[in-house]
Coordinates of N, CA, C and O in Angstrom, one line a residue:
X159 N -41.5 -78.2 -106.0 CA -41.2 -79.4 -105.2 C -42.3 -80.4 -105.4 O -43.5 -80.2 -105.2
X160 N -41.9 -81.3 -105.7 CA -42.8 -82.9 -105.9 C -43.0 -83.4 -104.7 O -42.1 -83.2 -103.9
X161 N -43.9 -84.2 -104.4 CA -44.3 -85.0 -103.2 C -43.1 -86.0 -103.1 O -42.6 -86.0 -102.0
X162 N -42.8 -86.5 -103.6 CA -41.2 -87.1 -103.3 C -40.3 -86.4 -102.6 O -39.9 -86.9 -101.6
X163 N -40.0 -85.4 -103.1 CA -39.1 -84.4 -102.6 C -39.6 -84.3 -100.8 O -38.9 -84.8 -99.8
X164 N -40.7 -83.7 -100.6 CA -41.0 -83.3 -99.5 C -41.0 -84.9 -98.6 O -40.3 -84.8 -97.6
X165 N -41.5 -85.9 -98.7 CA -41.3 -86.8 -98.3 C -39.7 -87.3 -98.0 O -39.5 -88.2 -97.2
X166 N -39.0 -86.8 -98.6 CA -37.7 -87.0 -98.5 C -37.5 -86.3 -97.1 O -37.4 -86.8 -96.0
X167 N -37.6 -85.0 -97.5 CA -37.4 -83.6 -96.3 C -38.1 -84.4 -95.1 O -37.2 -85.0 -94.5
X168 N -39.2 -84.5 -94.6 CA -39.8 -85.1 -93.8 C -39.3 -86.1 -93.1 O -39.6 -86.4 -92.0
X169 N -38.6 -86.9 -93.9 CA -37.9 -88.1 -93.1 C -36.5 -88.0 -92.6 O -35.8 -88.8 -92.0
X170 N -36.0 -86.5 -93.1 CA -34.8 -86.3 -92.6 C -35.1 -84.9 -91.6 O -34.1 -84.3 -91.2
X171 N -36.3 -84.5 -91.0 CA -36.2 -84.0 -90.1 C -36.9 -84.6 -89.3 O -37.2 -84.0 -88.3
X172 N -37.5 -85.9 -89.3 CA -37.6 -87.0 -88.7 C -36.0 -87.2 -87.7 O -35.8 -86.9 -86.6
X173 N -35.2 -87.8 -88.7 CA -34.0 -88.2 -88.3 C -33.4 -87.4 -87.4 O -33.0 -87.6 -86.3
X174 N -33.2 -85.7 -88.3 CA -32.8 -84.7 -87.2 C -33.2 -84.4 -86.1 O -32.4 -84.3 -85.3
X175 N -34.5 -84.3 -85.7 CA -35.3 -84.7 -84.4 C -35.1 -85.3 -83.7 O -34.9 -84.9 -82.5
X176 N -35.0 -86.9 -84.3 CA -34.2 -87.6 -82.9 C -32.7 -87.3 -82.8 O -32.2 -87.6 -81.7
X177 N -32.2 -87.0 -83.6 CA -30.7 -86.8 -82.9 C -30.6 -85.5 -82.2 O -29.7 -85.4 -81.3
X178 N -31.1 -84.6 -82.3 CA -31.5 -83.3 -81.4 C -32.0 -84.1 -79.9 O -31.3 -83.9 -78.9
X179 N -33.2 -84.9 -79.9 CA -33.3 -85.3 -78.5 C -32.4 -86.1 -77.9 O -32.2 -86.0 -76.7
X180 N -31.4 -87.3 -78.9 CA -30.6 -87.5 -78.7 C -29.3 -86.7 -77.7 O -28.8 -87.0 -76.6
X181 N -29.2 -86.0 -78.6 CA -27.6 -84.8 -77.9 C -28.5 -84.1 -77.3 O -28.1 -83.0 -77.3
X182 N -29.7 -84.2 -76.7 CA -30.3 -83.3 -75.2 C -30.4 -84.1 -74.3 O -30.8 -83.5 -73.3
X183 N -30.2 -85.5 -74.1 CA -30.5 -86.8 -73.2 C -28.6 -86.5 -73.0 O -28.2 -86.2 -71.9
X184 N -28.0 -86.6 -73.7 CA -26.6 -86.6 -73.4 C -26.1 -85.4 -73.1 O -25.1 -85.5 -72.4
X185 N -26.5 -84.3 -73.3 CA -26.0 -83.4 -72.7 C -26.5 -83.0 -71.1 O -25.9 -82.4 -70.2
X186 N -28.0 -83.9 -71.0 CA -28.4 -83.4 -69.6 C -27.4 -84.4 -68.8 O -27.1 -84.1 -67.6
X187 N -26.9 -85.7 -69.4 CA -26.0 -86.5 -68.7 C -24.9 -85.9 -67.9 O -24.4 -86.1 -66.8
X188 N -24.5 -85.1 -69.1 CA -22.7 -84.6 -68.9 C -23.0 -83.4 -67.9 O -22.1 -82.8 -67.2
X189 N -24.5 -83.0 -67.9 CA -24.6 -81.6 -67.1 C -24.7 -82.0 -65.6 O -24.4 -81.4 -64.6
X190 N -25.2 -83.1 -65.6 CA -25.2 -83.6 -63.9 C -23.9 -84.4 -63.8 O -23.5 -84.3 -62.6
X191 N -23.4 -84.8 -64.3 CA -21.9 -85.8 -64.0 C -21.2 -84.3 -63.6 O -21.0 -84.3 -62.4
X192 N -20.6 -82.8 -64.3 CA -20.2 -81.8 -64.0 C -20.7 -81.5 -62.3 O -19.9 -81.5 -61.3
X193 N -22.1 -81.3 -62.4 CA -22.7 -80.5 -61.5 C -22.0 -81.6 -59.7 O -21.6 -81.2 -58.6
X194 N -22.2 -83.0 -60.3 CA -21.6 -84.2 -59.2 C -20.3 -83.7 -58.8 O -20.0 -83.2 -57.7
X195 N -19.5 -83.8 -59.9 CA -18.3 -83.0 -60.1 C -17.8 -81.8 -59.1 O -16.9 -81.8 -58.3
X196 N -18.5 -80.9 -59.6 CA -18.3 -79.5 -58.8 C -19.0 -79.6 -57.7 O -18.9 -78.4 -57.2
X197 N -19.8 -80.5 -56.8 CA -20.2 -80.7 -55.8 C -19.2 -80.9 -54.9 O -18.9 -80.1 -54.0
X198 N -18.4 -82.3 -55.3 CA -17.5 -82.8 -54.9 C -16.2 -82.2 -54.3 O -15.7 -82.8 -53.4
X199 N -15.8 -81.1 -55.0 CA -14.9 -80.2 -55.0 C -15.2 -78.9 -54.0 O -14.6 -78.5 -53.0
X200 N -16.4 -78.6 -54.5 CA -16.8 -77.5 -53.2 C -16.8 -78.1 -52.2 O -16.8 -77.3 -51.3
X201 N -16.9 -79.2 -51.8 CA -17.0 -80.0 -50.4 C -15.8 -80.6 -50.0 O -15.6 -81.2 -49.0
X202 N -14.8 -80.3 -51.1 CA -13.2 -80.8 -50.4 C -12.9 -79.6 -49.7 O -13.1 -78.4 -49.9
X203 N -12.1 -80.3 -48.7 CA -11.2 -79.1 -47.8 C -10.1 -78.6 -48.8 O -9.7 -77.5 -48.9
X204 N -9.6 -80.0 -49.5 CA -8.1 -79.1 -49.9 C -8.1 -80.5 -51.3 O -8.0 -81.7 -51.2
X205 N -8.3 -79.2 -52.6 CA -8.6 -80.6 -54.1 C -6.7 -80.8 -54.2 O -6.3 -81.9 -54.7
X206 N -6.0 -80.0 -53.8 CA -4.7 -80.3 -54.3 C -4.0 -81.4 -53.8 O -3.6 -81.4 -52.7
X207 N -3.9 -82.4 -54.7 CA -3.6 -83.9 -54.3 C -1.7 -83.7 -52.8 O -1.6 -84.2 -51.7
X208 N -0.5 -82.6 -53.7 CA 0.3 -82.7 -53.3 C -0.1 -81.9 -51.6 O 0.5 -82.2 -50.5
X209 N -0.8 -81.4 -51.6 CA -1.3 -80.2 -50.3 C -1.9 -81.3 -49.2 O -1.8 -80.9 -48.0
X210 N -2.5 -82.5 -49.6 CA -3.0 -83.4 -48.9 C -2.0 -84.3 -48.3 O -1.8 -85.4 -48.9
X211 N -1.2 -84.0 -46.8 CA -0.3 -84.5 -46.2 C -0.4 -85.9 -45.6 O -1.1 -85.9 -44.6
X212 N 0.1 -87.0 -46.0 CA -0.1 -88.2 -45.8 C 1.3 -88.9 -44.9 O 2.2 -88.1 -44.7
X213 N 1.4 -90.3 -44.5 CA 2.2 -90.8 -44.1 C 3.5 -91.0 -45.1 O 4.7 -90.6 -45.1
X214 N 2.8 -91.8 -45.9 CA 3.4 -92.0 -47.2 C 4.4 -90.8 -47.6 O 5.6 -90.9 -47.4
X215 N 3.9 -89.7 -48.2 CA 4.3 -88.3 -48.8 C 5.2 -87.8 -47.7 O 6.4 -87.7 -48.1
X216 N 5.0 -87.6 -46.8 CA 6.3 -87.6 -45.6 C 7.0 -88.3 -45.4 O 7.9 -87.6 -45.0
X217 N 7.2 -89.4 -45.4 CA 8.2 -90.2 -45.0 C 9.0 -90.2 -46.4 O 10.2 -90.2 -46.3
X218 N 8.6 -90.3 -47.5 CA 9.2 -89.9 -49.1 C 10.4 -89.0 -48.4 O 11.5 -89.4 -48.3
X219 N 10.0 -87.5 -48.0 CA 10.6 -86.6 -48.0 C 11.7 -86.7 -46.8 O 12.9 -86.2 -46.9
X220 N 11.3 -87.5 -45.4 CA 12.2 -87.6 -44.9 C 13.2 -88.8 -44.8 O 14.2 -88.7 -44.0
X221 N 13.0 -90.2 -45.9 CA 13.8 -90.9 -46.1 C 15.2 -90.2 -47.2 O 16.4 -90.5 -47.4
X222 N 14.3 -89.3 -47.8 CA 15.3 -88.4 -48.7 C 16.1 -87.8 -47.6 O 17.0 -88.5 -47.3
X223 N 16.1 -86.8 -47.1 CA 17.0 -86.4 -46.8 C 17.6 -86.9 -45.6 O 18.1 -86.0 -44.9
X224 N 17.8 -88.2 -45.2 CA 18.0 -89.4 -44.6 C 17.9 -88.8 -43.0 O 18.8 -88.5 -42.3
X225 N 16.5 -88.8 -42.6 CA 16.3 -88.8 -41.3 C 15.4 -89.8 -40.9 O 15.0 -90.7 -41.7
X226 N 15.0 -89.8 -39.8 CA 14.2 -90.9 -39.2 C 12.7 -90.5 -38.6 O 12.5 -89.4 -38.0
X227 N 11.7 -91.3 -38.8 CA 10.3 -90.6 -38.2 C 9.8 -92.0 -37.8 O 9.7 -93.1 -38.4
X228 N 9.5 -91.7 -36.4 CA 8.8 -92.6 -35.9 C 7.4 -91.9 -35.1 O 7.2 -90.7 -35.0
X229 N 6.3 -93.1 -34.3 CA 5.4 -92.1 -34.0 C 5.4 -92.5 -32.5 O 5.7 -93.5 -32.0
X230 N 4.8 -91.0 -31.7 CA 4.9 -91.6 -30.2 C 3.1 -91.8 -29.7 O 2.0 -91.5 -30.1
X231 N 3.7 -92.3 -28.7 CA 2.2 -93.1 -28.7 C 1.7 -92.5 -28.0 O 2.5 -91.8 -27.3
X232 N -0.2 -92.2 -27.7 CA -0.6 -91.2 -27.4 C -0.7 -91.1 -25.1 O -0.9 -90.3 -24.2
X233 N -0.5 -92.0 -25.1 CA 0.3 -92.1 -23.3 C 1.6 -91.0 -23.0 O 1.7 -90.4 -21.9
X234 N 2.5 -90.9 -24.0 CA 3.4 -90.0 -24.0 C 2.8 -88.3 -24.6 O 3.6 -87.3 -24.6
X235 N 1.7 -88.2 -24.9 CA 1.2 -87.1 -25.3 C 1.0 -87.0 -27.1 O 0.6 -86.0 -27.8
X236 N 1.5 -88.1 -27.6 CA 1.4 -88.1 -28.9 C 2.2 -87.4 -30.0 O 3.4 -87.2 -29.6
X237 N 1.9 -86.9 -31.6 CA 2.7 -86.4 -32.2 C 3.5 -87.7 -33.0 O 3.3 -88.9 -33.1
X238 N 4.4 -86.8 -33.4 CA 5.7 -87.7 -34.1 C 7.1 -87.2 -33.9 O 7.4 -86.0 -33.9
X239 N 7.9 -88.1 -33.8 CA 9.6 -87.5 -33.4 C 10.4 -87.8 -35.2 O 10.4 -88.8 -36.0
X240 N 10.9 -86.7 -35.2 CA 11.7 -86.8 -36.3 C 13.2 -86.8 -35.6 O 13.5 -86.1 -34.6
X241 N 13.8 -87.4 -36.1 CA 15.2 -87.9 -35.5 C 16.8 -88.4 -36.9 O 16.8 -88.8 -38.0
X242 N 17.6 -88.1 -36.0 CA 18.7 -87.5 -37.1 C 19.8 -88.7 -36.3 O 20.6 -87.8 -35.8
X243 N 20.1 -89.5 -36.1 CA 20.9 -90.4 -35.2 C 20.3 -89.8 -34.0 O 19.7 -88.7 -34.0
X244 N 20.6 -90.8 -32.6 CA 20.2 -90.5 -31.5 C 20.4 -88.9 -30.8 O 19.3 -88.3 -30.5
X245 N 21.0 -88.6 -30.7 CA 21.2 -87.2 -30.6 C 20.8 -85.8 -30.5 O 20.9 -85.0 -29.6
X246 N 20.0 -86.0 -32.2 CA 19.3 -84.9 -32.6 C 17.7 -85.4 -32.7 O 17.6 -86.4 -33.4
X247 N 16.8 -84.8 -32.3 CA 15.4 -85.1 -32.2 C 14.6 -84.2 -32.0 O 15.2 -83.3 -31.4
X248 N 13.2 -83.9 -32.4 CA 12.3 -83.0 -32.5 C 11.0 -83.7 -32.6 O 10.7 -84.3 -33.6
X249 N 10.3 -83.5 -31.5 CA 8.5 -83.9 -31.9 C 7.8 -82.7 -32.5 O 7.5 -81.7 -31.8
X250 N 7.6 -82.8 -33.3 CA 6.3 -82.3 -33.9 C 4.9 -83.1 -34.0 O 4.8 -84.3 -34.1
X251 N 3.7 -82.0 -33.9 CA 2.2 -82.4 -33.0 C 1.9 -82.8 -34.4 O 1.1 -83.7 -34.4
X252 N 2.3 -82.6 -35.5 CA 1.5 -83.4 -37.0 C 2.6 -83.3 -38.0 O 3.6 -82.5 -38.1
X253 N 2.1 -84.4 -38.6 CA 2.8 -85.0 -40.0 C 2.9 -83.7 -41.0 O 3.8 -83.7 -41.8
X254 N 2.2 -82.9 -41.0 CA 2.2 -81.7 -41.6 C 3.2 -80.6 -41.3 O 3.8 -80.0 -42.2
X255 N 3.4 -80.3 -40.1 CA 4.4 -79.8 -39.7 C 6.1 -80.1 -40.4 O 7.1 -79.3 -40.6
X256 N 5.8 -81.6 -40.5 CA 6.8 -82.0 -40.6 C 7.2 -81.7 -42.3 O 8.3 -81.4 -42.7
X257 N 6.0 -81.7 -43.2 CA 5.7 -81.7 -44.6 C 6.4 -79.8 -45.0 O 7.1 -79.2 -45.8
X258 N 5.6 -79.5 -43.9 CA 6.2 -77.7 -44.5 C 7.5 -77.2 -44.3 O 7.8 -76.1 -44.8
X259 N 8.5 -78.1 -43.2 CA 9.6 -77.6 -43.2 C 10.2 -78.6 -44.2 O 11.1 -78.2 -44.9
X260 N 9.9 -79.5 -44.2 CA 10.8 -80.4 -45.3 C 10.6 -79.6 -46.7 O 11.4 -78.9 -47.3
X261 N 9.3 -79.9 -47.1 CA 9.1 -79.3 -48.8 C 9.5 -77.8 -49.2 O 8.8 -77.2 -50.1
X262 N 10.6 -77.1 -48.7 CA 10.9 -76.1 -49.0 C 12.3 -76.4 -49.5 O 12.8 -77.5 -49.2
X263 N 12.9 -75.3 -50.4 CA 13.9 -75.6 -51.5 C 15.2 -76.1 -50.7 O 15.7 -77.2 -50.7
X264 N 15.5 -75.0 -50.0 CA 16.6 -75.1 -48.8 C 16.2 -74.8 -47.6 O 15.7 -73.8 -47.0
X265 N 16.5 -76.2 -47.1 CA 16.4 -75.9 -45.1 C 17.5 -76.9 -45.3 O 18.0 -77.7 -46.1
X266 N 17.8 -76.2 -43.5 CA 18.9 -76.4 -42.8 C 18.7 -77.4 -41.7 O 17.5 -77.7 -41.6
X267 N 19.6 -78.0 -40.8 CA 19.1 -78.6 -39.8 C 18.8 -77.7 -38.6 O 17.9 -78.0 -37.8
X268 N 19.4 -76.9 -38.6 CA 18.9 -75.7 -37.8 C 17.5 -75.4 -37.5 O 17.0 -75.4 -36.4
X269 N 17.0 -75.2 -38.5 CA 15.5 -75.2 -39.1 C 14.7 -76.6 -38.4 O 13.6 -76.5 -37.9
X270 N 15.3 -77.9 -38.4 CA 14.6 -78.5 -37.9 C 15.0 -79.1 -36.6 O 14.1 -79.9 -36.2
X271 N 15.9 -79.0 -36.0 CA 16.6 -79.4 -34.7 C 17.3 -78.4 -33.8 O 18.4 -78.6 -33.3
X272 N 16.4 -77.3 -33.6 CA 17.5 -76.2 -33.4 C 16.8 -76.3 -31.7 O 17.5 -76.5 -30.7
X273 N 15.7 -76.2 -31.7 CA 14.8 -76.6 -30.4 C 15.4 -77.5 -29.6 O 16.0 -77.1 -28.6
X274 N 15.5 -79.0 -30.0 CA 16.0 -79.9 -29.5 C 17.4 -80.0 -29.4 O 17.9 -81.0 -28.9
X275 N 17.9 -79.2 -29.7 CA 19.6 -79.7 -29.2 C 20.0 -79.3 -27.9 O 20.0 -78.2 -27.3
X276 N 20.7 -81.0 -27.5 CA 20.9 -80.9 -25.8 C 22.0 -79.6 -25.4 O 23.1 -79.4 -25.9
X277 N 21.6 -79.0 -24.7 CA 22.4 -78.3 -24.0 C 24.3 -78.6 -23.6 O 25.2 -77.7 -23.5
X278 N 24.4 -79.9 -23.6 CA 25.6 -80.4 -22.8 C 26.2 -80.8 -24.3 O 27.4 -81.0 -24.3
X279 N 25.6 -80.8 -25.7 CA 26.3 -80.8 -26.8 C 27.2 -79.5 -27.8 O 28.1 -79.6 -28.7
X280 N 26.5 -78.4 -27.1 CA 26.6 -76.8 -27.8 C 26.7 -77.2 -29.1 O 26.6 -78.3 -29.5
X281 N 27.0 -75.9 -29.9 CA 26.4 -76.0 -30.8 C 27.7 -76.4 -31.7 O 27.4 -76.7 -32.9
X282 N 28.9 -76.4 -31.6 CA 30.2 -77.0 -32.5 C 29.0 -78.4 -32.9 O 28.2 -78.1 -33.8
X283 N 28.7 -79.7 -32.4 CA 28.5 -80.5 -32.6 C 27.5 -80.3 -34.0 O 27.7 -80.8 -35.0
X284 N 26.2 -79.1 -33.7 CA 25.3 -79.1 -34.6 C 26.2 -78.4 -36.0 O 25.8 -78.8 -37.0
X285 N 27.2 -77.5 -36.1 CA 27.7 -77.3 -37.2 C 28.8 -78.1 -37.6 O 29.6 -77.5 -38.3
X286 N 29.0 -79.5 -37.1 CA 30.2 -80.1 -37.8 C 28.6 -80.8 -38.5 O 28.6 -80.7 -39.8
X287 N 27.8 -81.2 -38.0 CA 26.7 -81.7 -38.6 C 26.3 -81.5 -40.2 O 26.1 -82.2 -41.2
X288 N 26.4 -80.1 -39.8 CA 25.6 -79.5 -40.8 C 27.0 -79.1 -42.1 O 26.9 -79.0 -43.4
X289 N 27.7 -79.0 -41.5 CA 28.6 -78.9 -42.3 C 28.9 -80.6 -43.6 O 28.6 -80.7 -44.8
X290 N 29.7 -81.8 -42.4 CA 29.4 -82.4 -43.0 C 28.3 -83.0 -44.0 O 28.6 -83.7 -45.0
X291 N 27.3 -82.7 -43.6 CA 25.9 -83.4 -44.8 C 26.1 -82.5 -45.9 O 26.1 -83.0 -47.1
X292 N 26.4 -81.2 -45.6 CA 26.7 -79.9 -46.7 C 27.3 -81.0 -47.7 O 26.9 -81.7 -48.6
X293 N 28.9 -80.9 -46.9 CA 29.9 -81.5 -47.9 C 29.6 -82.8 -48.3 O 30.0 -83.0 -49.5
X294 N 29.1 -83.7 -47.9 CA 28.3 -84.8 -48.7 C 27.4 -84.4 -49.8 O 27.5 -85.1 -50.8
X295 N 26.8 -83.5 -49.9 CA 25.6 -83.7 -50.8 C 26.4 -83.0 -51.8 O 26.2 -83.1 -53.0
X296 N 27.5 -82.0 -51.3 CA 27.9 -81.1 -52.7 C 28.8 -82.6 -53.2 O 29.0 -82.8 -54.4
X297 N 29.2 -83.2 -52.6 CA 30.0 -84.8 -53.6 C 29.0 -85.3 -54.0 O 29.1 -85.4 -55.2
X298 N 27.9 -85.7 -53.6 CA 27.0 -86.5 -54.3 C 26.4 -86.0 -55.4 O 25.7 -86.6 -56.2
X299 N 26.5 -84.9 -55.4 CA 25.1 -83.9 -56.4 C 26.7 -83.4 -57.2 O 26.3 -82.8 -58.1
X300 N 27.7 -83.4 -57.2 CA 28.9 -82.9 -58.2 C 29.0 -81.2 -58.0 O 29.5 -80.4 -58.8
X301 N 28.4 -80.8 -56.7 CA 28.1 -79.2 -56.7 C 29.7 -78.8 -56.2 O 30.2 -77.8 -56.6
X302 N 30.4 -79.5 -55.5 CA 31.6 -79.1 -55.0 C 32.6 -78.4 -55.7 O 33.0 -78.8 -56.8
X303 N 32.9 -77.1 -55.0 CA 34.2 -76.2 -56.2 C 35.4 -77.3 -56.2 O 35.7 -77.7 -57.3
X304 N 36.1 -77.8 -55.1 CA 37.0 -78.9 -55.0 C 37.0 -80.0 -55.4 O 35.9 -80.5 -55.3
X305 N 37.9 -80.9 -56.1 CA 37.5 -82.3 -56.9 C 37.2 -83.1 -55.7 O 37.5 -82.8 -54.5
X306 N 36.4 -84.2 -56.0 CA 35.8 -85.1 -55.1 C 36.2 -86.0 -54.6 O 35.5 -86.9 -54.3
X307 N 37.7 -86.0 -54.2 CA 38.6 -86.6 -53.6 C 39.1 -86.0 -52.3 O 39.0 -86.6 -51.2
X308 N 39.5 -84.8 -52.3 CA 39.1 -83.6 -51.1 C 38.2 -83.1 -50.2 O 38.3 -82.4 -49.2
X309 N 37.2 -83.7 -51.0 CA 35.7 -83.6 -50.8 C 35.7 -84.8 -50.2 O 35.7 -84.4 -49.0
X310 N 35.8 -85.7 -50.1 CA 35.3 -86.9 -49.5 C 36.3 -87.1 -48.2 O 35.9 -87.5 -47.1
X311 N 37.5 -86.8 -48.6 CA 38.7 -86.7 -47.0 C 37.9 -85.8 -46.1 O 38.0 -85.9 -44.8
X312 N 37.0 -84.7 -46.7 CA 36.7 -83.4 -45.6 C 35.2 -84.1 -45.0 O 34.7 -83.9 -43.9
X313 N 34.8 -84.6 -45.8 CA 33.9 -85.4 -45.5 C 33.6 -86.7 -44.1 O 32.8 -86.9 -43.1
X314 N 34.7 -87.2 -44.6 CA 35.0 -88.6 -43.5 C 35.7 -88.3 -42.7 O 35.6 -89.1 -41.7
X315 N 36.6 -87.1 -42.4 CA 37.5 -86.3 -41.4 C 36.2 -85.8 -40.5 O 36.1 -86.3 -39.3
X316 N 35.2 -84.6 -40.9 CA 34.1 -84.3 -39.9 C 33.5 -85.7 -39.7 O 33.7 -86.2 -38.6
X317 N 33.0 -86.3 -40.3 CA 32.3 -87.4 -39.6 C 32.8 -88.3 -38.9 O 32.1 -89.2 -38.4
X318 N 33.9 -88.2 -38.8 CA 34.9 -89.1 -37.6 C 35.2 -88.5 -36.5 O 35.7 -89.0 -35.5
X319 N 34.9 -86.7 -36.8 CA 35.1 -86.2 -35.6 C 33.7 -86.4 -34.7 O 33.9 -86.9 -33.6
X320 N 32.4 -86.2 -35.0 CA 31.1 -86.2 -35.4 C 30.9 -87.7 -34.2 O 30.2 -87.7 -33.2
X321 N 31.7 -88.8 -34.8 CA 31.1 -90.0 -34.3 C 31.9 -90.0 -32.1 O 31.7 -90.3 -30.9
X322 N 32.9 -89.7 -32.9 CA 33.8 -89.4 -31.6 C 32.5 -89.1 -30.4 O 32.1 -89.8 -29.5
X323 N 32.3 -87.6 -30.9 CA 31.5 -86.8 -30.1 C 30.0 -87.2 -29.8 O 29.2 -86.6 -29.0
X324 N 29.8 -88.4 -30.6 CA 28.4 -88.7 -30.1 C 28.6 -89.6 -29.3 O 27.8 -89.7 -28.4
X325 N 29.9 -90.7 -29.6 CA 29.5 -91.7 -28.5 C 30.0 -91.6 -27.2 O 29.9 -92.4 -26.3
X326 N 30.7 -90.4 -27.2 CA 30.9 -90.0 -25.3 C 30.1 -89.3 -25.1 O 30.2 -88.9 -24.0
X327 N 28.8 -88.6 -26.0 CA 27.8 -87.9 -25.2 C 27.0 -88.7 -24.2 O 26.2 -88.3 -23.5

């Protein structure tokens, strides 16, 4: 090896040197941005964005399956009333509550109005209810064994019995 040569070598572990301290200045970067990171996380109650029950994310679920949420004010003891036409109503003490009976595959109204239903209505009223929405959604969603013409007469037939019975309650 010639003095050229080695002068060569020397200037390229020159070079390598600094890019070695280089990618250790950036690696200590990415090691604290992580460590920020996983700080952050160990100090969340709950990292799962959908698990994080909001106004917003509830009311999604109960405009879907077309009910009503309003809030009661804390003179009345607070909470929130979920409500199905006048009728049918249930307070629940949190938005959450509300989040775990809804976000399940199948519920029923039962499931969420079974508490609240007036005495002086028995329960015919809550199964023409539940019946009709049944038969609505199997027309809407195309689930119905019967063509959607029969479907819709059985439909508007309970709900006209339905309306009868709420407005002389």
């Amino acid at each position: 090896m010639n003095e050229r040569e080695l002068d060569e070598l020397r200037a390229e572990l020159v070079v390598a040197r600094a890019q070695i301290e280089q990618l250790r200045q950036s690696n200590e970067q990415l090691q604290k941005y992580l460590r920020d990171k996983d700080d952050t996380i160990r100090q969340a109650k709950d990292i799962t964005p959908v698990s994080r029950v909001s106004l917003k994310r509830v009311l999604l679920l109960v405009r879907a399956a077309a009910l009503d949420l309003s809030k009661i004010s804390k003179l009345d003891g607070g909470g929130w009333l979920l409500s199905m036409g006048a009728t049918l109503q249930r307070k629940f003490r949190s938005l959450r509550q509300i989040w775990e009976l809804l976000n399940v595959e199948d519920w029923y109204l039962n499931d969420l109005f079974d508490e609240s239903i007036p005495a002086n209505s028995g329960s015919n009223l809550l199964s023409k209810v539940v019946s009709a929405v049944s038969n609505c959604a199997n027309w809407l969603t195309g689930g119905a064994r019967q063509n959607s013409f029969e479907t819709w007469n059985h439909f508007v037939n309970a709900y006209g019995d339905i309306s009868s019975e709420i407005s002389s309650a």
